[in-house]
């Protein structure tokens, strides 16, 4: 994952500074909702314009070809006032590099408390797939539903680690019928239908209840082609297990 400097230089003298600064912040916040920019970006006022420092999955993250209708409008608003220049400042050692496979043969939806990257993992290389390279599934406010699911999973996992409402958190994490897991599996089916490539859902298992059968259909599991990200798969239910 790379750290970028996006230089914004105005086409002409800025008259309404407050409007421009608000536009920059709101625009990059919108891009954060779709995973094109990570939300811990910083906007810096400079003598000849502004610079935004942000972690992005790749240098093509702001290309209009990868934007949804909402984010196309966002980028166009910025481009109407500023010229943009993107330069990489180097790799972020706390973030994993993004998948660069042209045509992954399968995907897996996965996240944990240590994961800040895309929750969709390439089954071939095991690296996070930039969300803008996947079919766009947005909520009513234009945010990625995959990122919404990731935030929910991380929030529940945080409560579980803190032993807060353990019965509720355990049910959400480990039960195949919980709202969290049903939502995740539904997202996998939607991406699979759009991409026509298998998309597996990573299910967590309680250590005392781990077995060799699928927790959904009870069929025998098969070994994964990439055991670094998942040891066993149910190809019928699209479930991945460690």
PDB file of C-alpha atoms in Angstrom:
ATOM      1  CA  UNK A   1       0.000   0.000   0.000  1.00  0.00           C
ATOM      2  CA  UNK A   2       1.368   3.405  -0.944  1.00  0.00           C
ATOM      3  CA  UNK A   3       1.259   6.864   0.611  1.00  0.00           C
ATOM      4  CA  UNK A   4       0.435   9.555  -1.928  1.00  0.00           C
ATOM      5  CA  UNK A   5       0.629  13.297  -2.218  1.00  0.00           C
ATOM      6  CA  UNK A   6      -2.192  14.743  -4.321  1.00  0.00           C
ATOM      7  CA  UNK A   7      -1.220  18.293  -5.248  1.00  0.00           C
ATOM      8  CA  UNK A   8      -4.154  20.635  -5.929  1.00  0.00           C
ATOM      9  CA  UNK A   9      -3.250  23.804  -7.783  1.00  0.00           C
ATOM     10  CA  UNK A  10      -6.058  26.290  -8.589  1.00  0.00           C
ATOM     11  CA  UNK A  11      -6.679  27.204 -12.220  1.00  0.00           C
ATOM     12  CA  UNK A  12      -7.169  30.815 -11.115  1.00  0.00           C
ATOM     13  CA  UNK A  13      -7.057  32.834  -7.913  1.00  0.00           C
ATOM     14  CA  UNK A  14      -9.358  31.416  -5.265  1.00  0.00           C
ATOM     15  CA  UNK A  15     -12.063  33.844  -4.185  1.00  0.00           C
ATOM     16  CA  UNK A  16     -13.998  31.724  -1.666  1.00  0.00           C
ATOM     17  CA  UNK A  17     -11.370  29.940   0.418  1.00  0.00           C
ATOM     18  CA  UNK A  18     -13.875  28.411   2.863  1.00  0.00           C
ATOM     19  CA  UNK A  19     -15.869  26.859   0.016  1.00  0.00           C
ATOM     20  CA  UNK A  20     -12.774  25.374  -1.635  1.00  0.00           C
ATOM     21  CA  UNK A  21     -11.404  23.903   1.574  1.00  0.00           C
ATOM     22  CA  UNK A  22     -14.788  22.458   2.461  1.00  0.00           C
ATOM     23  CA  UNK A  23     -15.061  20.989  -1.054  1.00  0.00           C
ATOM     24  CA  UNK A  24     -11.645  19.322  -0.782  1.00  0.00           C
ATOM     25  CA  UNK A  25     -12.437  17.755   2.584  1.00  0.00           C
ATOM     26  CA  UNK A  26     -15.942  16.632   1.619  1.00  0.00           C
ATOM     27  CA  UNK A  27     -14.762  15.274  -1.737  1.00  0.00           C
ATOM     28  CA  UNK A  28     -12.028  13.120  -0.240  1.00  0.00           C
ATOM     29  CA  UNK A  29     -14.413  11.992   2.476  1.00  0.00           C
ATOM     30  CA  UNK A  30     -16.766  10.795  -0.280  1.00  0.00           C
ATOM     31  CA  UNK A  31     -13.874   8.952  -1.950  1.00  0.00           C
ATOM     32  CA  UNK A  32     -13.188   7.323   1.402  1.00  0.00           C
ATOM     33  CA  UNK A  33     -16.705   5.853   1.439  1.00  0.00           C
ATOM     34  CA  UNK A  34     -15.910   3.785  -1.658  1.00  0.00           C
ATOM     35  CA  UNK A  35     -12.425   2.677  -0.593  1.00  0.00           C
ATOM     36  CA  UNK A  36     -10.595   4.807  -3.158  1.00  0.00           C
ATOM     37  CA  UNK A  37      -8.953   6.829  -0.393  1.00  0.00           C
ATOM     38  CA  UNK A  38      -8.418   5.814   3.228  1.00  0.00           C
ATOM     39  CA  UNK A  39     -10.175   8.085   5.683  1.00  0.00           C
ATOM     40  CA  UNK A  40      -7.091   9.153   7.636  1.00  0.00           C
ATOM     41  CA  UNK A  41      -6.100  11.622   4.897  1.00  0.00           C
ATOM     42  CA  UNK A  42      -4.689  15.061   5.707  1.00  0.00           C
ATOM     43  CA  UNK A  43      -5.320  18.324   3.832  1.00  0.00           C
ATOM     44  CA  UNK A  44      -2.461  20.832   3.929  1.00  0.00           C
ATOM     45  CA  UNK A  45      -2.794  24.495   2.874  1.00  0.00           C
ATOM     46  CA  UNK A  46       0.232  25.668   0.892  1.00  0.00           C
ATOM     47  CA  UNK A  47       1.355  28.946  -0.648  1.00  0.00           C
ATOM     48  CA  UNK A  48       0.306  27.909  -4.164  1.00  0.00           C
ATOM     49  CA  UNK A  49      -2.659  25.691  -3.365  1.00  0.00           C
ATOM     50  CA  UNK A  50      -3.296  22.573  -1.321  1.00  0.00           C
ATOM     51  CA  UNK A  51      -1.936  19.078  -0.937  1.00  0.00           C
ATOM     52  CA  UNK A  52      -3.785  16.027   0.274  1.00  0.00           C
ATOM     53  CA  UNK A  53      -1.715  13.264   1.871  1.00  0.00           C
ATOM     54  CA  UNK A  54      -3.494   9.946   1.738  1.00  0.00           C
ATOM     55  CA  UNK A  55      -3.084   6.200   1.650  1.00  0.00           C
ATOM     56  CA  UNK A  56      -4.635   4.788  -1.503  1.00  0.00           C
ATOM     57  CA  UNK A  57      -4.746   1.225  -2.885  1.00  0.00           C
ATOM     58  CA  UNK A  58      -2.957   2.373  -6.055  1.00  0.00           C
ATOM     59  CA  UNK A  59      -2.040   5.358  -8.247  1.00  0.00           C
ATOM     60  CA  UNK A  60      -5.130   4.730 -10.401  1.00  0.00           C
ATOM     61  CA  UNK A  61      -7.548   5.037  -7.472  1.00  0.00           C
ATOM     62  CA  UNK A  62      -8.892   8.398  -8.683  1.00  0.00           C
ATOM     63  CA  UNK A  63      -9.239   7.434 -12.360  1.00  0.00           C
ATOM     64  CA  UNK A  64     -12.759   8.183 -13.578  1.00  0.00           C
ATOM     65  CA  UNK A  65     -12.915   4.699 -15.114  1.00  0.00           C
ATOM     66  CA  UNK A  66     -13.063   3.243 -11.596  1.00  0.00           C
ATOM     67  CA  UNK A  67     -15.457   5.803 -10.112  1.00  0.00           C
ATOM     68  CA  UNK A  68     -19.126   5.331  -9.369  1.00  0.00           C
ATOM     69  CA  UNK A  69     -21.556   7.981 -10.615  1.00  0.00           C
ATOM     70  CA  UNK A  70     -21.327   9.701  -7.244  1.00  0.00           C
ATOM     71  CA  UNK A  71     -17.530   9.788  -7.103  1.00  0.00           C
ATOM     72  CA  UNK A  72     -17.254  10.844 -10.771  1.00  0.00           C
ATOM     73  CA  UNK A  73     -19.136  14.001  -9.805  1.00  0.00           C
ATOM     74  CA  UNK A  74     -16.861  14.413  -6.802  1.00  0.00           C
ATOM     75  CA  UNK A  75     -13.681  14.252  -8.909  1.00  0.00           C
ATOM     76  CA  UNK A  76     -15.175  16.566 -11.550  1.00  0.00           C
ATOM     77  CA  UNK A  77     -15.965  19.233  -8.935  1.00  0.00           C
ATOM     78  CA  UNK A  78     -12.353  19.174  -7.760  1.00  0.00           C
ATOM     79  CA  UNK A  79     -10.997  19.193 -11.335  1.00  0.00           C
ATOM     80  CA  UNK A  80     -13.143  22.225 -12.198  1.00  0.00           C
ATOM     81  CA  UNK A  81     -11.201  24.316  -9.675  1.00  0.00           C
ATOM     82  CA  UNK A  82      -7.854  22.558  -9.364  1.00  0.00           C
ATOM     83  CA  UNK A  83      -5.334  20.708 -11.464  1.00  0.00           C
ATOM     84  CA  UNK A  84      -4.372  17.417  -9.820  1.00  0.00           C
ATOM     85  CA  UNK A  85      -0.961  15.781  -9.662  1.00  0.00           C
ATOM     86  CA  UNK A  86      -0.499  12.482  -7.882  1.00  0.00           C
ATOM     87  CA  UNK A  87       2.896  11.280  -6.686  1.00  0.00           C
ATOM     88  CA  UNK A  88       3.824   8.304  -4.548  1.00  0.00           C
ATOM     89  CA  UNK A  89       5.826   9.051  -1.407  1.00  0.00           C
ATOM     90  CA  UNK A  90       6.594   5.384  -0.746  1.00  0.00           C
ATOM     91  CA  UNK A  91       5.110   2.219   0.712  1.00  0.00           C
ATOM     92  CA  UNK A  92       3.283   2.217   4.048  1.00  0.00           C
ATOM     93  CA  UNK A  93       4.902  -0.515   6.122  1.00  0.00           C
ATOM     94  CA  UNK A  94       1.812  -0.978   8.326  1.00  0.00           C
ATOM     95  CA  UNK A  95      -0.465  -1.752   5.350  1.00  0.00           C
ATOM     96  CA  UNK A  96      -0.362  -4.752   3.056  1.00  0.00           C
ATOM     97  CA  UNK A  97       0.240  -4.244  -0.666  1.00  0.00           C
ATOM     98  CA  UNK A  98      -2.835  -4.437  -2.877  1.00  0.00           C
ATOM     99  CA  UNK A  99      -3.601  -7.261  -5.293  1.00  0.00           C
ATOM    100  CA  UNK A 100      -2.371  -6.594  -8.833  1.00  0.00           C
ATOM    101  CA  UNK A 101      -3.691  -9.824 -10.396  1.00  0.00           C
ATOM    102  CA  UNK A 102      -5.509  -9.060 -13.644  1.00  0.00           C
ATOM    103  CA  UNK A 103      -8.130 -11.808 -13.333  1.00  0.00           C
ATOM    104  CA  UNK A 104      -8.260 -13.491  -9.887  1.00  0.00           C
ATOM    105  CA  UNK A 105      -9.728 -16.982 -10.056  1.00  0.00           C
ATOM    106  CA  UNK A 106     -11.560 -16.547  -6.736  1.00  0.00           C
ATOM    107  CA  UNK A 107     -12.104 -14.085  -3.891  1.00  0.00           C
ATOM    108  CA  UNK A 108     -12.727 -14.237  -0.158  1.00  0.00           C
ATOM    109  CA  UNK A 109     -14.508 -11.717   2.087  1.00  0.00           C
ATOM    110  CA  UNK A 110     -12.497 -11.387   5.292  1.00  0.00           C
ATOM    111  CA  UNK A 111     -11.556  -8.865   7.947  1.00  0.00           C
ATOM    112  CA  UNK A 112     -10.189  -8.746  11.493  1.00  0.00           C
ATOM    113  CA  UNK A 113      -9.112  -6.125  14.018  1.00  0.00           C
ATOM    114  CA  UNK A 114      -5.668  -5.831  12.444  1.00  0.00           C
ATOM    115  CA  UNK A 115      -7.032  -5.318   8.925  1.00  0.00           C
ATOM    116  CA  UNK A 116      -7.470  -1.754   7.671  1.00  0.00           C
ATOM    117  CA  UNK A 117      -7.322  -2.571   3.960  1.00  0.00           C
ATOM    118  CA  UNK A 118     -10.068  -3.796   1.644  1.00  0.00           C
ATOM    119  CA  UNK A 119     -12.058  -6.701   3.142  1.00  0.00           C
ATOM    120  CA  UNK A 120     -12.077  -8.504  -0.219  1.00  0.00           C
ATOM    121  CA  UNK A 121      -9.044 -10.762  -0.615  1.00  0.00           C
ATOM    122  CA  UNK A 122      -7.673 -12.280  -3.827  1.00  0.00           C
ATOM    123  CA  UNK A 123      -7.711 -16.065  -3.572  1.00  0.00           C
ATOM    124  CA  UNK A 124      -4.637 -16.356  -5.783  1.00  0.00           C
ATOM    125  CA  UNK A 125      -2.148 -13.897  -4.228  1.00  0.00           C
ATOM    126  CA  UNK A 126      -3.851 -13.491  -0.849  1.00  0.00           C
ATOM    127  CA  UNK A 127      -3.658  -9.698  -0.950  1.00  0.00           C
ATOM    128  CA  UNK A 128      -6.504  -7.174  -0.511  1.00  0.00           C
ATOM    129  CA  UNK A 129      -8.345  -6.242  -3.705  1.00  0.00           C
ATOM    130  CA  UNK A 130      -9.015  -2.507  -4.261  1.00  0.00           C
ATOM    131  CA  UNK A 131     -12.767  -2.061  -3.969  1.00  0.00           C
ATOM    132  CA  UNK A 132     -12.891   0.221  -6.999  1.00  0.00           C
ATOM    133  CA  UNK A 133     -11.864  -2.785  -9.111  1.00  0.00           C
ATOM    134  CA  UNK A 134     -14.945  -4.706  -7.974  1.00  0.00           C
ATOM    135  CA  UNK A 135     -18.609  -4.175  -8.877  1.00  0.00           C
ATOM    136  CA  UNK A 136     -19.894  -1.182  -6.943  1.00  0.00           C
ATOM    137  CA  UNK A 137     -22.511  -1.923  -4.278  1.00  0.00           C
ATOM    138  CA  UNK A 138     -23.466   1.285  -2.484  1.00  0.00           C
ATOM    139  CA  UNK A 139     -25.803   2.096   0.367  1.00  0.00           C
ATOM    140  CA  UNK A 140     -28.378   4.898   0.358  1.00  0.00           C
ATOM    141  CA  UNK A 141     -25.694   7.450   1.225  1.00  0.00           C
ATOM    142  CA  UNK A 142     -23.279   6.390  -1.526  1.00  0.00           C
ATOM    143  CA  UNK A 143     -20.936   4.398   0.709  1.00  0.00           C
ATOM    144  CA  UNK A 144     -19.565   0.942  -0.039  1.00  0.00           C
ATOM    145  CA  UNK A 145     -21.690  -1.783   1.524  1.00  0.00           C
ATOM    146  CA  UNK A 146     -18.537  -3.910   1.809  1.00  0.00           C
ATOM    147  CA  UNK A 147     -16.903  -1.219   3.953  1.00  0.00           C
ATOM    148  CA  UNK A 148     -20.078  -0.948   6.036  1.00  0.00           C
ATOM    149  CA  UNK A 149     -19.933  -4.696   6.683  1.00  0.00           C
ATOM    150  CA  UNK A 150     -16.241  -4.418   7.583  1.00  0.00           C
ATOM    151  CA  UNK A 151     -16.944  -1.642  10.101  1.00  0.00           C
ATOM    152  CA  UNK A 152     -19.715  -3.698  11.694  1.00  0.00           C
ATOM    153  CA  UNK A 153     -17.515  -6.802  11.936  1.00  0.00           C
ATOM    154  CA  UNK A 154     -14.642  -4.849  13.481  1.00  0.00           C
ATOM    155  CA  UNK A 155     -16.966  -3.152  15.980  1.00  0.00           C
ATOM    156  CA  UNK A 156     -18.431  -6.489  17.088  1.00  0.00           C
ATOM    157  CA  UNK A 157     -14.953  -8.049  17.287  1.00  0.00           C
ATOM    158  CA  UNK A 158     -13.805  -5.149  19.481  1.00  0.00           C
ATOM    159  CA  UNK A 159     -16.699  -5.749  21.870  1.00  0.00           C
ATOM    160  CA  UNK A 160     -15.942  -9.468  21.864  1.00  0.00           C
ATOM    161  CA  UNK A 161     -12.290  -8.911  22.794  1.00  0.00           C
ATOM    162  CA  UNK A 162     -13.438  -6.614  25.623  1.00  0.00           C
ATOM    163  CA  UNK A 163     -15.833  -9.358  26.798  1.00  0.00           C
ATOM    164  CA  UNK A 164     -18.737  -6.922  26.475  1.00  0.00           C
ATOM    165  CA  UNK A 165     -22.097  -8.606  25.832  1.00  0.00           C
ATOM    166  CA  UNK A 166     -20.289 -11.921  25.136  1.00  0.00           C
ATOM    167  CA  UNK A 167     -23.421 -13.895  24.278  1.00  0.00           C
ATOM    168  CA  UNK A 168     -24.424 -11.371  21.606  1.00  0.00           C
ATOM    169  CA  UNK A 169     -20.945 -10.954  20.103  1.00  0.00           C
ATOM    170  CA  UNK A 170     -20.304 -14.704  20.039  1.00  0.00           C
ATOM    171  CA  UNK A 171     -23.605 -15.318  18.263  1.00  0.00           C
ATOM    172  CA  UNK A 172     -22.854 -12.633  15.671  1.00  0.00           C
ATOM    173  CA  UNK A 173     -19.336 -13.905  14.986  1.00  0.00           C
ATOM    174  CA  UNK A 174     -19.808 -17.668  15.041  1.00  0.00           C
ATOM    175  CA  UNK A 175     -23.428 -18.371  14.056  1.00  0.00           C
ATOM    176  CA  UNK A 176     -24.122 -18.904  10.344  1.00  0.00           C
ATOM    177  CA  UNK A 177     -27.591 -17.432  10.896  1.00  0.00           C
ATOM    178  CA  UNK A 178     -26.460 -14.188  12.558  1.00  0.00           C
ATOM    179  CA  UNK A 179     -27.268 -10.911  10.872  1.00  0.00           C
ATOM    180  CA  UNK A 180     -23.572 -10.125  10.416  1.00  0.00           C
ATOM    181  CA  UNK A 181     -22.767 -13.415   8.676  1.00  0.00           C
ATOM    182  CA  UNK A 182     -25.949 -13.495   6.604  1.00  0.00           C
ATOM    183  CA  UNK A 183     -25.150  -9.989   5.347  1.00  0.00           C
ATOM    184  CA  UNK A 184     -21.582 -10.984   4.512  1.00  0.00           C
ATOM    185  CA  UNK A 185     -22.693 -14.073   2.598  1.00  0.00           C
ATOM    186  CA  UNK A 186     -25.271 -12.042   0.676  1.00  0.00           C
ATOM    187  CA  UNK A 187     -22.561  -9.577  -0.361  1.00  0.00           C
ATOM    188  CA  UNK A 188     -20.407 -12.466  -1.577  1.00  0.00           C
ATOM    189  CA  UNK A 189     -23.272 -13.781  -3.696  1.00  0.00           C
ATOM    190  CA  UNK A 190     -23.836 -10.325  -5.206  1.00  0.00           C
ATOM    191  CA  UNK A 191     -20.156  -9.903  -6.136  1.00  0.00           C
ATOM    192  CA  UNK A 192     -19.996 -13.463  -7.490  1.00  0.00           C
ATOM    193  CA  UNK A 193     -23.047 -12.881  -9.678  1.00  0.00           C
ATOM    194  CA  UNK A 194     -21.560  -9.663 -11.055  1.00  0.00           C
ATOM    195  CA  UNK A 195     -18.007 -11.010 -11.556  1.00  0.00           C
ATOM    196  CA  UNK A 196     -18.916 -14.612 -12.458  1.00  0.00           C
ATOM    197  CA  UNK A 197     -16.020 -15.743 -10.238  1.00  0.00           C
ATOM    198  CA  UNK A 198     -16.356 -17.731  -6.971  1.00  0.00           C
ATOM    199  CA  UNK A 199     -16.515 -15.513  -3.875  1.00  0.00           C
ATOM    200  CA  UNK A 200     -16.138 -17.247  -0.510  1.00  0.00           C
ATOM    201  CA  UNK A 201     -17.168 -15.944   2.890  1.00  0.00           C
ATOM    202  CA  UNK A 202     -14.675 -16.457   5.705  1.00  0.00           C
ATOM    203  CA  UNK A 203     -16.474 -17.924   8.721  1.00  0.00           C
ATOM    204  CA  UNK A 204     -14.840 -17.882  12.118  1.00  0.00           C
ATOM    205  CA  UNK A 205     -15.106 -21.024  14.238  1.00  0.00           C
ATOM    206  CA  UNK A 206     -14.942 -21.401  17.987  1.00  0.00           C
ATOM    207  CA  UNK A 207     -11.821 -23.395  18.828  1.00  0.00           C
ATOM    208  CA  UNK A 208     -13.754 -25.947  20.864  1.00  0.00           C
ATOM    209  CA  UNK A 209     -16.224 -26.568  18.028  1.00  0.00           C
ATOM    210  CA  UNK A 210     -13.927 -26.779  15.010  1.00  0.00           C
ATOM    211  CA  UNK A 211     -14.676 -29.689  12.714  1.00  0.00           C
ATOM    212  CA  UNK A 212     -14.159 -31.016   9.209  1.00  0.00           C
ATOM    213  CA  UNK A 213     -17.669 -30.324   7.922  1.00  0.00           C
ATOM    214  CA  UNK A 214     -19.270 -27.181   6.526  1.00  0.00           C
ATOM    215  CA  UNK A 215     -21.196 -25.370   9.290  1.00  0.00           C
ATOM    216  CA  UNK A 216     -23.985 -24.580   6.808  1.00  0.00           C
ATOM    217  CA  UNK A 217     -24.658 -27.803   4.880  1.00  0.00           C
ATOM    218  CA  UNK A 218     -22.554 -30.295   6.860  1.00  0.00           C
ATOM    219  CA  UNK A 219     -20.793 -31.474   3.691  1.00  0.00           C
ATOM    220  CA  UNK A 220     -17.158 -32.508   3.930  1.00  0.00           C
ATOM    221  CA  UNK A 221     -14.761 -29.633   3.335  1.00  0.00           C
ATOM    222  CA  UNK A 222     -12.119 -29.560   0.606  1.00  0.00           C
ATOM    223  CA  UNK A 223      -8.595 -28.220   0.961  1.00  0.00           C
ATOM    224  CA  UNK A 224      -8.044 -24.667  -0.244  1.00  0.00           C
ATOM    225  CA  UNK A 225      -5.724 -23.921  -3.168  1.00  0.00           C
ATOM    226  CA  UNK A 226      -4.266 -21.101  -1.056  1.00  0.00           C
ATOM    227  CA  UNK A 227      -3.928 -22.345   2.512  1.00  0.00           C
ATOM    228  CA  UNK A 228      -2.264 -19.118   3.620  1.00  0.00           C
ATOM    229  CA  UNK A 229      -5.637 -17.358   3.623  1.00  0.00           C
ATOM    230  CA  UNK A 230      -7.996 -20.300   4.255  1.00  0.00           C
ATOM    231  CA  UNK A 231      -7.339 -23.959   4.972  1.00  0.00           C
ATOM    232  CA  UNK A 232     -10.712 -25.435   4.014  1.00  0.00           C
ATOM    233  CA  UNK A 233     -13.533 -24.548   1.640  1.00  0.00           C
ATOM    234  CA  UNK A 234     -17.099 -25.590   1.033  1.00  0.00           C
ATOM    235  CA  UNK A 235     -17.478 -25.005  -2.682  1.00  0.00           C
ATOM    236  CA  UNK A 236     -21.252 -25.581  -2.445  1.00  0.00           C
ATOM    237  CA  UNK A 237     -21.967 -22.934   0.220  1.00  0.00           C
ATOM    238  CA  UNK A 238     -18.963 -20.731  -0.628  1.00  0.00           C
ATOM    239  CA  UNK A 239     -17.714 -20.896   2.958  1.00  0.00           C
ATOM    240  CA  UNK A 240     -14.019 -20.560   3.844  1.00  0.00           C
ATOM    241  CA  UNK A 241     -12.619 -21.816   7.133  1.00  0.00           C
ATOM    242  CA  UNK A 242      -9.172 -21.818   8.731  1.00  0.00           C
TER     243      UNK A 242
END
